PDB file of C-alpha atoms in Angstrom:
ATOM      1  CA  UNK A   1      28.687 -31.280 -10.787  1.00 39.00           C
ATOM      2  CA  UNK A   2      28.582 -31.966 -14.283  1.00 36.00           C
ATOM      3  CA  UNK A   3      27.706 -29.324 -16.708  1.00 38.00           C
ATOM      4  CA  UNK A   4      24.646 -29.334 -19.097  1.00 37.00           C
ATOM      5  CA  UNK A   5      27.275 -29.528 -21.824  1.00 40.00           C
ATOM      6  CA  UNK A   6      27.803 -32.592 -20.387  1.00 41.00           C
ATOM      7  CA  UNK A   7      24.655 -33.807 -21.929  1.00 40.00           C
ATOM      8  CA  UNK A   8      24.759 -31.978 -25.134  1.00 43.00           C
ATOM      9  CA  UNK A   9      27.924 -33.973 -26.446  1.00 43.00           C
ATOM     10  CA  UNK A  10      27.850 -34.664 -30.027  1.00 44.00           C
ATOM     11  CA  UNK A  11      29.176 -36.241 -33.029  1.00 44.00           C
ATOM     12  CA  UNK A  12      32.750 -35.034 -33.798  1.00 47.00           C
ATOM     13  CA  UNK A  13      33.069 -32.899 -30.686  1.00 60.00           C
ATOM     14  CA  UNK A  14      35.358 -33.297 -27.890  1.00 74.00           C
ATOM     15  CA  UNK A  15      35.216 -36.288 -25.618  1.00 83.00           C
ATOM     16  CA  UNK A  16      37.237 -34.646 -22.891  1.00 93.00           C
ATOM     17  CA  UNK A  17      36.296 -34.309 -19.632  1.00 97.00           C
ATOM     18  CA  UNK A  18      38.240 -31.412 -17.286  1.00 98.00           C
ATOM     19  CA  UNK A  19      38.459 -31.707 -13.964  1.00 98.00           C
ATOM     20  CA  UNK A  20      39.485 -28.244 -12.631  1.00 98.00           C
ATOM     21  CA  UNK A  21      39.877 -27.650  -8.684  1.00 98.00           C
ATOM     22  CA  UNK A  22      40.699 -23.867  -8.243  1.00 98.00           C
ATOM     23  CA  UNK A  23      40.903 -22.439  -4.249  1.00 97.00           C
ATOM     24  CA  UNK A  24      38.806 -19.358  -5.216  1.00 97.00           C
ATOM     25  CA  UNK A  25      35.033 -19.439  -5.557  1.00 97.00           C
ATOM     26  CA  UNK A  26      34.531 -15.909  -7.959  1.00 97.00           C
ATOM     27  CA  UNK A  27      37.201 -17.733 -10.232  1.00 97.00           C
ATOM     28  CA  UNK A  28      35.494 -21.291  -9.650  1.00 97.00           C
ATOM     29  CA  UNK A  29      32.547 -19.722 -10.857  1.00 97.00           C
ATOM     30  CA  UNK A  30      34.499 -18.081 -14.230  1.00 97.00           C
ATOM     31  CA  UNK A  31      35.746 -21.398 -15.265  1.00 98.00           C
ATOM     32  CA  UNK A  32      32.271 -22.993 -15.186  1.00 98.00           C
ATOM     33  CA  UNK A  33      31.368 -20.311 -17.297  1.00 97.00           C
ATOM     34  CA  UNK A  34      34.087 -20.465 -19.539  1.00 97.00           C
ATOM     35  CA  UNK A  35      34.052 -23.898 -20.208  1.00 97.00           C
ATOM     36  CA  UNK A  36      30.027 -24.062 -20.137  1.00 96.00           C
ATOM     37  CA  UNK A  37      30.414 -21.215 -22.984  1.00 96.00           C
ATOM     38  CA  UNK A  38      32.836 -23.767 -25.071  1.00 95.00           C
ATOM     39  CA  UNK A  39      30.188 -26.408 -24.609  1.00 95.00           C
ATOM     40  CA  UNK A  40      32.864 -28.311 -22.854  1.00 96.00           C
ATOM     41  CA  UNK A  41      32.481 -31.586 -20.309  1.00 96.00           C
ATOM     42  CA  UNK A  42      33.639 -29.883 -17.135  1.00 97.00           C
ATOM     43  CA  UNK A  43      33.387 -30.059 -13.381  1.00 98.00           C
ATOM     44  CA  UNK A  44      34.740 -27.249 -11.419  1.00 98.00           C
ATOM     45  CA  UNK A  45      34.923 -27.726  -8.035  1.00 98.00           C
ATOM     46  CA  UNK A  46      35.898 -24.746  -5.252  1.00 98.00           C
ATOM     47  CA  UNK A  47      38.214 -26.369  -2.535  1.00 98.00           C
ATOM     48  CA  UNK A  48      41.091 -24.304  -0.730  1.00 98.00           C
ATOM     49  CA  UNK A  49      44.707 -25.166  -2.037  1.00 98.00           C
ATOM     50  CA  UNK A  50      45.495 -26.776   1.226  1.00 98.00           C
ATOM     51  CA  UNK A  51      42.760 -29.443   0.915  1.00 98.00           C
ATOM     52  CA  UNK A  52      42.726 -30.277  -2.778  1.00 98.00           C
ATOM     53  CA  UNK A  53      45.172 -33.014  -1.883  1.00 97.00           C
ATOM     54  CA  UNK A  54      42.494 -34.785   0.379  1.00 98.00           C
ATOM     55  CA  UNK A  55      39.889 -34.615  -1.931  1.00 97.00           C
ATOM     56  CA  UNK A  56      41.769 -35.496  -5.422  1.00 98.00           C
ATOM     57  CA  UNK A  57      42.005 -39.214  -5.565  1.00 98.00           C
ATOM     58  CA  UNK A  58      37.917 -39.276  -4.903  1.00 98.00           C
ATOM     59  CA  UNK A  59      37.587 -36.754  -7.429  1.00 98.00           C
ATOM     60  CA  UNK A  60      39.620 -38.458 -10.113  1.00 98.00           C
ATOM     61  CA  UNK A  61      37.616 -41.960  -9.248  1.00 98.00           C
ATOM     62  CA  UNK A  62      33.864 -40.345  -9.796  1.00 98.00           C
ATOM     63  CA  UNK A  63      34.717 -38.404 -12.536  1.00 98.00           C
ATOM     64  CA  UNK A  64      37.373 -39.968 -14.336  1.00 97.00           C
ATOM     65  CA  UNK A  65      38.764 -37.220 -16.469  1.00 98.00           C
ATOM     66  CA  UNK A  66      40.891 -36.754 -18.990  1.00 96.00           C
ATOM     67  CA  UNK A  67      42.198 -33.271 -18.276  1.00 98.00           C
ATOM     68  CA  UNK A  68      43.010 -32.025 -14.800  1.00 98.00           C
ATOM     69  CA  UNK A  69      43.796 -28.153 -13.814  1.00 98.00           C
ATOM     70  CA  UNK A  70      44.482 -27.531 -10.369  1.00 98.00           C
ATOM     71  CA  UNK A  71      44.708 -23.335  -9.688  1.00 97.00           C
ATOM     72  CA  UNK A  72      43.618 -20.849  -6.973  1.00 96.00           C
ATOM     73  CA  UNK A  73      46.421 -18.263  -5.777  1.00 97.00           C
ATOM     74  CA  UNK A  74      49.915 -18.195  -4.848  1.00 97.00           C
ATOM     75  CA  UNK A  75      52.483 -15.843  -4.400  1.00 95.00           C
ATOM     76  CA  UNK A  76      56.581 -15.815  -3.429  1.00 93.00           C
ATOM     77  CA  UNK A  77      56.940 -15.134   0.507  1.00 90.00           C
ATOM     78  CA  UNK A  78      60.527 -13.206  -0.410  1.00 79.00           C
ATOM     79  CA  UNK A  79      60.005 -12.317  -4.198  1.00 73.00           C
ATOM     80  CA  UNK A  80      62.935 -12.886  -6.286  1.00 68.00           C
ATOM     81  CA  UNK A  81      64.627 -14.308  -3.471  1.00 79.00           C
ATOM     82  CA  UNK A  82      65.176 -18.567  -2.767  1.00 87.00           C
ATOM     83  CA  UNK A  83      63.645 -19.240  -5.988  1.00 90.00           C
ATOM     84  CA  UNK A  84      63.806 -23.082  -5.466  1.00 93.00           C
ATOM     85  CA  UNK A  85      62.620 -23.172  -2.315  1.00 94.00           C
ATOM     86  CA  UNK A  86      59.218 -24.555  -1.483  1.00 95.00           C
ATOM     87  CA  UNK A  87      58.784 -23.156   1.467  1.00 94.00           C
ATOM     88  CA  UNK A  88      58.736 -19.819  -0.365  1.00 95.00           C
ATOM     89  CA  UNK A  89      55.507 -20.226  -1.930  1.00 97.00           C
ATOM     90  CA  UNK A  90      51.952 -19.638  -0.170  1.00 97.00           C
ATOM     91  CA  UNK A  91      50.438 -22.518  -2.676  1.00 98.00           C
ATOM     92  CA  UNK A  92      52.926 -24.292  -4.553  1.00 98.00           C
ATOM     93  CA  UNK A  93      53.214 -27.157  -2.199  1.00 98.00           C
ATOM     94  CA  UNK A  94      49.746 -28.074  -2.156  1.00 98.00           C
ATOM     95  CA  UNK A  95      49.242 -28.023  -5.669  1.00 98.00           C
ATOM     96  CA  UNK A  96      52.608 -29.991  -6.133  1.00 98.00           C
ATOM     97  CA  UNK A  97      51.191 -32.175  -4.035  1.00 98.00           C
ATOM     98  CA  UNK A  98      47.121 -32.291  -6.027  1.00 98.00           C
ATOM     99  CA  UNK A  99      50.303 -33.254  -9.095  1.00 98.00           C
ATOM    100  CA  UNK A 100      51.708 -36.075  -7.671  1.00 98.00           C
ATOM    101  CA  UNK A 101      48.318 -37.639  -6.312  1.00 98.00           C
ATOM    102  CA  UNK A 102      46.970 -37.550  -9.650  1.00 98.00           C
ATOM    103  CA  UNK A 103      50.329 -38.945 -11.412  1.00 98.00           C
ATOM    104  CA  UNK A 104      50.040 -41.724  -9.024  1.00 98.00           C
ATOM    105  CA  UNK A 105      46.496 -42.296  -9.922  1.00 98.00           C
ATOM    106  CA  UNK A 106      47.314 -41.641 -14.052  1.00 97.00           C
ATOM    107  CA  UNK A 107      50.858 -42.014 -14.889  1.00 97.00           C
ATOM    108  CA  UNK A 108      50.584 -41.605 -18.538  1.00 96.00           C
ATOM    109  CA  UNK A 109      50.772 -38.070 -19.599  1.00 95.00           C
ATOM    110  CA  UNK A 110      48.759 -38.413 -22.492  1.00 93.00           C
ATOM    111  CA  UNK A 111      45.563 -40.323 -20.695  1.00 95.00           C
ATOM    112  CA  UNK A 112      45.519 -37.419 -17.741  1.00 97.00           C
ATOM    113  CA  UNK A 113      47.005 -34.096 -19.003  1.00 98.00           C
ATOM    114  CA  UNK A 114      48.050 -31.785 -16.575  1.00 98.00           C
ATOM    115  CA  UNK A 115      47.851 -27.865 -15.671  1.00 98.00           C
ATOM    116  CA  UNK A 116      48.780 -26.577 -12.408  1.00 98.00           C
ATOM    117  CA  UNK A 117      49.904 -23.138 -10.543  1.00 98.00           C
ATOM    118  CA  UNK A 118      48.710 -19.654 -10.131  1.00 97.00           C
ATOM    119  CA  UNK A 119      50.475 -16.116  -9.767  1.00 96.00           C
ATOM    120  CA  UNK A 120      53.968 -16.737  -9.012  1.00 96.00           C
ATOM    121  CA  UNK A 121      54.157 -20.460  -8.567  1.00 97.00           C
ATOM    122  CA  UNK A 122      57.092 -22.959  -8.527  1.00 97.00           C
ATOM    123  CA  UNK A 123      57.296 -23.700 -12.041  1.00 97.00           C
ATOM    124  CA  UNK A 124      59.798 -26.247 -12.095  1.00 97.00           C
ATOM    125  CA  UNK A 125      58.909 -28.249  -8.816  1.00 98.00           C
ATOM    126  CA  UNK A 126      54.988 -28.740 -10.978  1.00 98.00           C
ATOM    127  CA  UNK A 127      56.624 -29.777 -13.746  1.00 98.00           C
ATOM    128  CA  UNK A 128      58.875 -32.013 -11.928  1.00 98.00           C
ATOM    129  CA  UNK A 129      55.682 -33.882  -9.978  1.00 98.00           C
ATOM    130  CA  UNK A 130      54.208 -34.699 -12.997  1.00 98.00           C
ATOM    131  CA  UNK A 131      52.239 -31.520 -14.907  1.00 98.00           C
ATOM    132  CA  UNK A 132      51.929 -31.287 -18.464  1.00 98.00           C
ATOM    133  CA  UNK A 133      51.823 -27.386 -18.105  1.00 98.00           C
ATOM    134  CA  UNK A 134      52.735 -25.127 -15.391  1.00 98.00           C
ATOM    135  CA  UNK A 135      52.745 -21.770 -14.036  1.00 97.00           C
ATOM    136  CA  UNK A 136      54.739 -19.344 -13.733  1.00 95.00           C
ATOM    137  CA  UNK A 137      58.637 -19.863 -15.001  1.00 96.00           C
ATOM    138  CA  UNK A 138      58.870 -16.388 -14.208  1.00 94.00           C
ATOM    139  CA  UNK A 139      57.439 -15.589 -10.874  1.00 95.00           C
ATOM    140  CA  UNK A 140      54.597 -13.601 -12.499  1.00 95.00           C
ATOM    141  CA  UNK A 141      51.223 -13.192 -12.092  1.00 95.00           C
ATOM    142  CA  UNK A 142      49.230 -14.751 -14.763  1.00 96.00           C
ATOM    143  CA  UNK A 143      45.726 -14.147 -16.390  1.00 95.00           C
ATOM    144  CA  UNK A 144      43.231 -15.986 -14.825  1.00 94.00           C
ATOM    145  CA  UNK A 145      41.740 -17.755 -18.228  1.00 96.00           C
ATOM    146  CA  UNK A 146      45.256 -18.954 -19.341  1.00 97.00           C
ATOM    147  CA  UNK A 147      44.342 -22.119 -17.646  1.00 97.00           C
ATOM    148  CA  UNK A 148      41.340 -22.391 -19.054  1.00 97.00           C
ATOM    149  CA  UNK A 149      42.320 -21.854 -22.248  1.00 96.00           C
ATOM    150  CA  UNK A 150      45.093 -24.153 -22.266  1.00 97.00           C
ATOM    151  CA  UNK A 151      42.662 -27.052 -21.272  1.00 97.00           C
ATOM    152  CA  UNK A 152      39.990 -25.923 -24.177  1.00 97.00           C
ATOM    153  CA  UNK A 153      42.759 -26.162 -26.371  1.00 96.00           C
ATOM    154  CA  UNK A 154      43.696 -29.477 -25.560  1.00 97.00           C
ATOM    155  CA  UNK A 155      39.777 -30.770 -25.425  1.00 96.00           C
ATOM    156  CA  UNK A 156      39.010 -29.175 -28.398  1.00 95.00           C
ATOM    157  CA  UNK A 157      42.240 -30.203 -30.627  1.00 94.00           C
ATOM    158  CA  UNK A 158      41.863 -33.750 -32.477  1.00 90.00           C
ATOM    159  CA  UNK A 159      43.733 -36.473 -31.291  1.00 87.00           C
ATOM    160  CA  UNK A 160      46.117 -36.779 -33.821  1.00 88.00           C
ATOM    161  CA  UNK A 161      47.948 -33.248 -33.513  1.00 91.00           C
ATOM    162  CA  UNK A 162      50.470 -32.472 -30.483  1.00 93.00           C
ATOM    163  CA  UNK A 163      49.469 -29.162 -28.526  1.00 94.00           C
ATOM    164  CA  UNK A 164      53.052 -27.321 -27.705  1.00 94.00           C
ATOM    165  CA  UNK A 165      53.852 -24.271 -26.101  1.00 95.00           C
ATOM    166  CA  UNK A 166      54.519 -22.775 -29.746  1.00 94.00           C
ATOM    167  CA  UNK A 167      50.710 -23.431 -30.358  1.00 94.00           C
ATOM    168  CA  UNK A 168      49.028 -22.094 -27.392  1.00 94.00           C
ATOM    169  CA  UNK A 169      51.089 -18.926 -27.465  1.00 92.00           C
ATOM    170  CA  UNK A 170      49.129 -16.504 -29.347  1.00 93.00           C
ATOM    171  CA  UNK A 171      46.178 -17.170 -26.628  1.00 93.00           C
ATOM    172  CA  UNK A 172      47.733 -16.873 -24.128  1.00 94.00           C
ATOM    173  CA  UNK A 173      48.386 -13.479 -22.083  1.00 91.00           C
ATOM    174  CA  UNK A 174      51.081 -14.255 -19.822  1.00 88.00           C
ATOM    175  CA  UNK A 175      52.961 -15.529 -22.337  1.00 85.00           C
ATOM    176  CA  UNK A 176      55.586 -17.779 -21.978  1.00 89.00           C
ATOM    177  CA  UNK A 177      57.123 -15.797 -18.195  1.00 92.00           C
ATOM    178  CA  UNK A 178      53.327 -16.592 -17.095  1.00 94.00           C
ATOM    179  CA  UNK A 179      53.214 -20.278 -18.345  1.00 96.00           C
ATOM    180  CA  UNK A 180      55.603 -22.967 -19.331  1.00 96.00           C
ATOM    181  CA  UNK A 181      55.207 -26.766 -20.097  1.00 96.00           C
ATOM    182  CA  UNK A 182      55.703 -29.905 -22.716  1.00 94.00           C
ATOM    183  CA  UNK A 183      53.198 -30.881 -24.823  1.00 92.00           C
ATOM    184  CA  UNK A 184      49.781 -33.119 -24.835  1.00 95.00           C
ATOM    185  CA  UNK A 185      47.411 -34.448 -27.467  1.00 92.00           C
ATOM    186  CA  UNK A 186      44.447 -33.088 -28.593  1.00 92.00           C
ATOM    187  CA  UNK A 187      41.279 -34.953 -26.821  1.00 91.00           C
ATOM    188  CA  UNK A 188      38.834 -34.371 -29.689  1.00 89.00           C
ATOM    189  CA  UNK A 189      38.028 -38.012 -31.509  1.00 80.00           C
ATOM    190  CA  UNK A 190      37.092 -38.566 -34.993  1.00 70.00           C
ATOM    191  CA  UNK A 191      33.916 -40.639 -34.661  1.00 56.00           C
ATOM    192  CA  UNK A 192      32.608 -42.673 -37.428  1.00 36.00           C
TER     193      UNK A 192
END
């Protein structure tokens, strides 16, 4: 559902619109206040981890966005233990597989920008599918809002300036063991 900052766009502001599937409804709920705070275009939409796959493609044709996070939880079956193994991970699979879904519906990292992962996710198998940013390099658990404040960021930034790790590190809580990535323009146009 869209937001009523949907509606309240305006000159100069951000014409970004984040798509964000997260597997927990309390922390569904968060986001839509978070970004509904920021005045942000955003649907948040509560699905279980193992379904977002199903449900991606038709959420990526209705509402077209330019910024996708995928979260919920996710933890490390053996912890510290068959690090790059899949099957290790409650979550990682399904949102590895929300990642590849949407690179096959946007290849081009710059039109659909990426987060995925929770607490303790495969890092490197995200980033391999196709996410901009990830979580968690380290096996950690990470602040909820790191997420979300990685894709206000990126809606809020203009156009013309790259968003790196190096820029999005003094927000950020879990710091770089909690989140990891490459980089991604800034989604905010300078209208005439």
């Amino acid at each position: 559902m869209f937001t009523e900052s949907y509606k309240r766009n305006r000159k100069g502001s951000s014409n970004a619109i984040i798509l964000h599937l997260d597997g927990d409804k309390k922390y569904a709920k968060r986001a839509l206040n978070y970004y509904n705070n920021l005045n942000l275009k955003a649907i948040v939409e509560n699905i279980q981890e193992k379904n977002q796959s199903n449900e991606i493609t038709l959420l990526l044709e209705t509402y077209r966005p330019n910024i996708l996070v995928i979260t919920g939880h996710d933890k490390m079956y053996k912890k510290g233990q068959d690090l790059y193994k899949i099957e290790n991970y409650k979550n990682s699979k399904y949102f590895m597989e929300v990642v590849k879904k949407a690179r096959e519906w946007e290849k081009s990292e710059e039109k659909l920008i990426i987060f995925a992962g929770a607490c303790e996710s495969f890092y490197e198998a995200l980033m391999i599918a196709g996410a901009n940013f990830a979580s968690s390099p380290a096996r950690i658990m990470i602040e909820y809002r790191d997420p979300l404040i990685i894709a206000s960021k990126i809606a809020m930034e203009n156009e013309r300036k790259n968003i790196t790790m190096k820029d999005l590190k003094p927000y950020l809580r879990s710091n770089y063991n909690g989140i990891g990535g490459k980089c991604a323009k800034g989604q905010k146009k300078d209208w005439q």
